[in-house]
Amino acid sequence: MALQKTLAWLLLLTLLSLELVQPSYGQPHMYQRFLRQHVDPIKTVNSNSYCNVMMQRRRMTANHCKHFNTFVHENIWNIRSICSAPTVRCKNGQMNCHEGLVSVTDCKETGSSMFPNCRYQPMASTRIIAIACNGNPPVPVHFDR
């Protein structure tokens, strides 16, 4: 219990520090949304309920059950460094995506899940992701794949 409280405080401090260093260029709203929906550097919950807790905590089950989401378990500086990788084509055809190898947890809604009782199955892995980046310097604004 004490470890969970410590980790929760550490997450809160991390998110607050990210607020302080957010870029004032590019698309700050989209950057903040990316952080909220996809970044969990210390994987604050280590159990089968990880996705259920995180999807609710990050407000992705407020109006409906989001079908799929990926949480990246890297610090924001490692994630931002992906924006320096060569560009690749995004799913929408734009050329502002970049790829990098990271630790992730994919959260997939279970077939029996119904709003407001959204339920998710976690799948942890290390894989290559693609993120869209905008701004100068570029910051992540969209999780592409």
CSV table of C-alpha atoms in Angstrom, one decimal:
chain,number,residue,atom,x,y,z
A,1,MET,CA,0.0,0.0,0.0
A,2,ALA,CA,2.8,2.4,0.9
A,3,LEU,CA,4.5,1.6,-2.4
A,4,GLN,CA,1.3,2.4,-4.4
A,5,LYS,CA,1.0,5.7,-2.6
A,6,THR,CA,4.7,6.5,-3.3
A,7,LEU,CA,4.2,5.6,-7.0
A,8,ALA,CA,1.1,7.6,-7.2
A,9,TRP,CA,2.9,10.7,-5.8
A,10,LEU,CA,5.8,10.1,-8.2
A,11,LEU,CA,3.4,9.9,-11.1
A,12,LEU,CA,1.7,13.1,-10.0
A,13,LEU,CA,5.0,14.9,-9.6
A,14,THR,CA,6.1,13.6,-13.1
A,15,LEU,CA,2.9,14.9,-14.7
A,16,LEU,CA,3.2,18.2,-12.9
A,17,SER,CA,6.8,18.6,-14.1
A,18,LEU,CA,5.7,17.8,-17.6
A,19,GLU,CA,3.2,20.7,-17.3
A,20,LEU,CA,6.1,23.0,-16.4
A,21,VAL,CA,8.2,21.9,-19.4
A,22,GLN,CA,5.5,21.8,-22.0
A,23,PRO,CA,6.4,23.5,-25.2
A,24,SER,CA,4.9,26.9,-25.9
A,25,TYR,CA,5.2,26.2,-29.6
A,26,GLY,CA,3.6,23.7,-32.0
A,27,GLN,CA,0.4,22.2,-30.7
A,28,PRO,CA,0.4,22.3,-26.8
A,29,HIS,CA,-3.1,21.0,-26.5
A,30,MET,CA,-2.4,18.0,-28.7
A,31,TYR,CA,0.9,17.4,-26.8
A,32,GLN,CA,-0.9,17.4,-23.4
A,33,ARG,CA,-3.6,15.1,-24.8
A,34,PHE,CA,-0.9,12.7,-26.0
A,35,LEU,CA,0.7,12.7,-22.6
A,36,ARG,CA,-2.6,12.0,-20.8
A,37,GLN,CA,-3.7,9.2,-23.2
A,38,HIS,CA,-0.4,7.4,-23.9
A,39,VAL,CA,2.4,8.1,-21.4
A,40,ASP,CA,2.9,6.1,-18.2
A,41,PRO,CA,6.6,6.1,-17.6
A,42,ILE,CA,6.7,4.0,-14.4
A,43,LYS,CA,3.7,1.7,-15.1
A,44,THR,CA,1.9,2.8,-11.9
A,45,VAL,CA,-0.3,-0.4,-11.7
A,46,ASN,CA,1.3,-3.8,-12.1
A,47,SER,CA,-1.6,-6.3,-12.4
A,48,ASN,CA,-4.2,-7.6,-14.7
A,49,SER,CA,-6.4,-4.6,-13.8
A,50,TYR,CA,-3.8,-2.2,-15.2
A,51,CYS,CA,-5.9,-1.2,-18.2
A,52,ASN,CA,-9.1,-1.0,-16.3
A,53,VAL,CA,-7.5,1.4,-13.8
A,54,MET,CA,-5.5,3.5,-16.3
A,55,MET,CA,-8.3,3.9,-18.9
A,56,GLN,CA,-10.6,5.2,-16.2
A,57,ARG,CA,-7.9,7.3,-14.4
A,58,ARG,CA,-6.9,9.0,-17.7
A,59,ARG,CA,-10.6,9.8,-18.6
A,60,MET,CA,-10.9,7.5,-21.6
A,61,THR,CA,-14.1,5.9,-20.3
A,62,ALA,CA,-16.0,9.1,-19.4
A,63,ASN,CA,-18.5,9.0,-22.3
A,64,HIS,CA,-18.0,5.6,-23.9
A,65,CYS,CA,-15.6,2.7,-23.8
A,66,LYS,CA,-12.6,3.5,-26.0
A,67,HIS,CA,-11.9,0.3,-27.9
A,68,PHE,CA,-8.1,0.3,-27.9
A,69,ASN,CA,-5.3,2.4,-26.3
A,70,THR,CA,-1.6,2.0,-25.9
A,71,PHE,CA,0.4,3.3,-22.9
A,72,VAL,CA,4.1,3.9,-23.4
A,73,HIS,CA,6.4,3.1,-20.5
A,74,GLU,CA,9.3,5.4,-21.3
A,75,ASN,CA,10.1,8.8,-19.9
A,76,ILE,CA,8.9,11.7,-22.0
A,77,TRP,CA,12.4,12.6,-23.1
A,78,ASN,CA,12.9,9.2,-24.6
A,79,ILE,CA,9.5,9.5,-26.4
A,80,ARG,CA,10.3,13.0,-27.6
A,81,SER,CA,13.6,11.7,-29.0
A,82,ILE,CA,11.6,9.5,-31.4
A,83,CYS,CA,10.5,12.7,-33.1
A,84,SER,CA,14.2,13.0,-34.2
A,85,ALA,CA,14.1,9.7,-36.1
A,86,PRO,CA,13.6,9.7,-39.9
A,87,THR,CA,10.0,10.4,-41.0
A,88,VAL,CA,7.7,7.6,-42.1
A,89,ARG,CA,4.2,7.7,-43.6
A,90,CYS,CA,1.4,7.9,-41.1
A,91,LYS,CA,-1.8,5.9,-41.5
A,92,ASN,CA,-3.5,9.1,-42.8
A,93,GLY,CA,-0.8,9.5,-45.5
A,94,GLN,CA,1.0,12.4,-43.9
A,95,MET,CA,4.8,12.3,-43.5
A,96,ASN,CA,5.2,13.5,-39.9
A,97,CYS,CA,5.4,10.1,-38.2
A,98,HIS,CA,8.5,8.7,-36.6
A,99,GLU,CA,9.2,5.2,-35.3
A,100,GLY,CA,11.0,4.0,-32.2
A,101,LEU,CA,11.3,0.8,-30.0
A,102,VAL,CA,9.6,1.2,-26.6
A,103,SER,CA,8.0,-0.7,-23.8
A,104,VAL,CA,4.2,-0.6,-24.0
A,105,THR,CA,1.0,-2.0,-22.7
A,106,ASP,CA,-1.9,-2.3,-25.2
A,107,CYS,CA,-5.3,-2.1,-23.7
A,108,LYS,CA,-8.1,-3.8,-25.7
A,109,GLU,CA,-11.7,-3.7,-24.7
A,110,THR,CA,-13.1,-7.1,-23.9
A,111,GLY,CA,-16.1,-8.3,-25.9
A,112,SER,CA,-18.4,-8.3,-22.9
A,113,SER,CA,-17.5,-4.8,-21.9
A,114,MET,CA,-20.4,-2.2,-21.9
A,115,PHE,CA,-20.4,1.4,-20.9
A,116,PRO,CA,-20.2,2.6,-18.1
A,117,ASN,CA,-18.5,-0.7,-16.9
A,118,CYS,CA,-15.6,-0.7,-19.4
A,119,ARG,CA,-13.3,-3.6,-19.1
A,120,TYR,CA,-9.9,-4.1,-20.8
A,121,GLN,CA,-7.4,-6.9,-21.4
A,122,PRO,CA,-3.7,-5.8,-21.1
A,123,MET,CA,-0.9,-7.0,-23.4
A,124,ALA,CA,2.6,-5.8,-22.4
A,125,SER,CA,5.4,-5.9,-24.9
A,126,THR,CA,8.4,-4.1,-26.4
A,127,ARG,CA,7.7,-3.1,-29.9
A,128,ILE,CA,8.2,-0.4,-32.6
A,129,ILE,CA,5.6,2.3,-32.4
A,130,ALA,CA,4.9,5.2,-34.8
A,131,ILE,CA,4.0,8.7,-33.4
A,132,ALA,CA,3.1,11.9,-35.2
A,133,CYS,CA,5.2,14.9,-34.2
A,134,ASN,CA,4.6,18.6,-34.8
A,135,GLY,CA,6.2,21.9,-33.7
A,136,ASN,CA,9.7,23.3,-33.6
A,137,PRO,CA,11.3,21.4,-31.9
A,138,PRO,CA,8.9,18.6,-32.7
A,139,VAL,CA,6.9,17.0,-29.9
A,140,PRO,CA,4.6,14.0,-30.1
A,141,VAL,CA,0.9,14.9,-30.8
A,142,HIS,CA,-0.6,11.6,-32.0
A,143,PHE,CA,-0.1,7.9,-31.4
A,144,ASP,CA,-0.4,6.4,-34.9
A,145,ARG,CA,0.4,2.7,-34.5
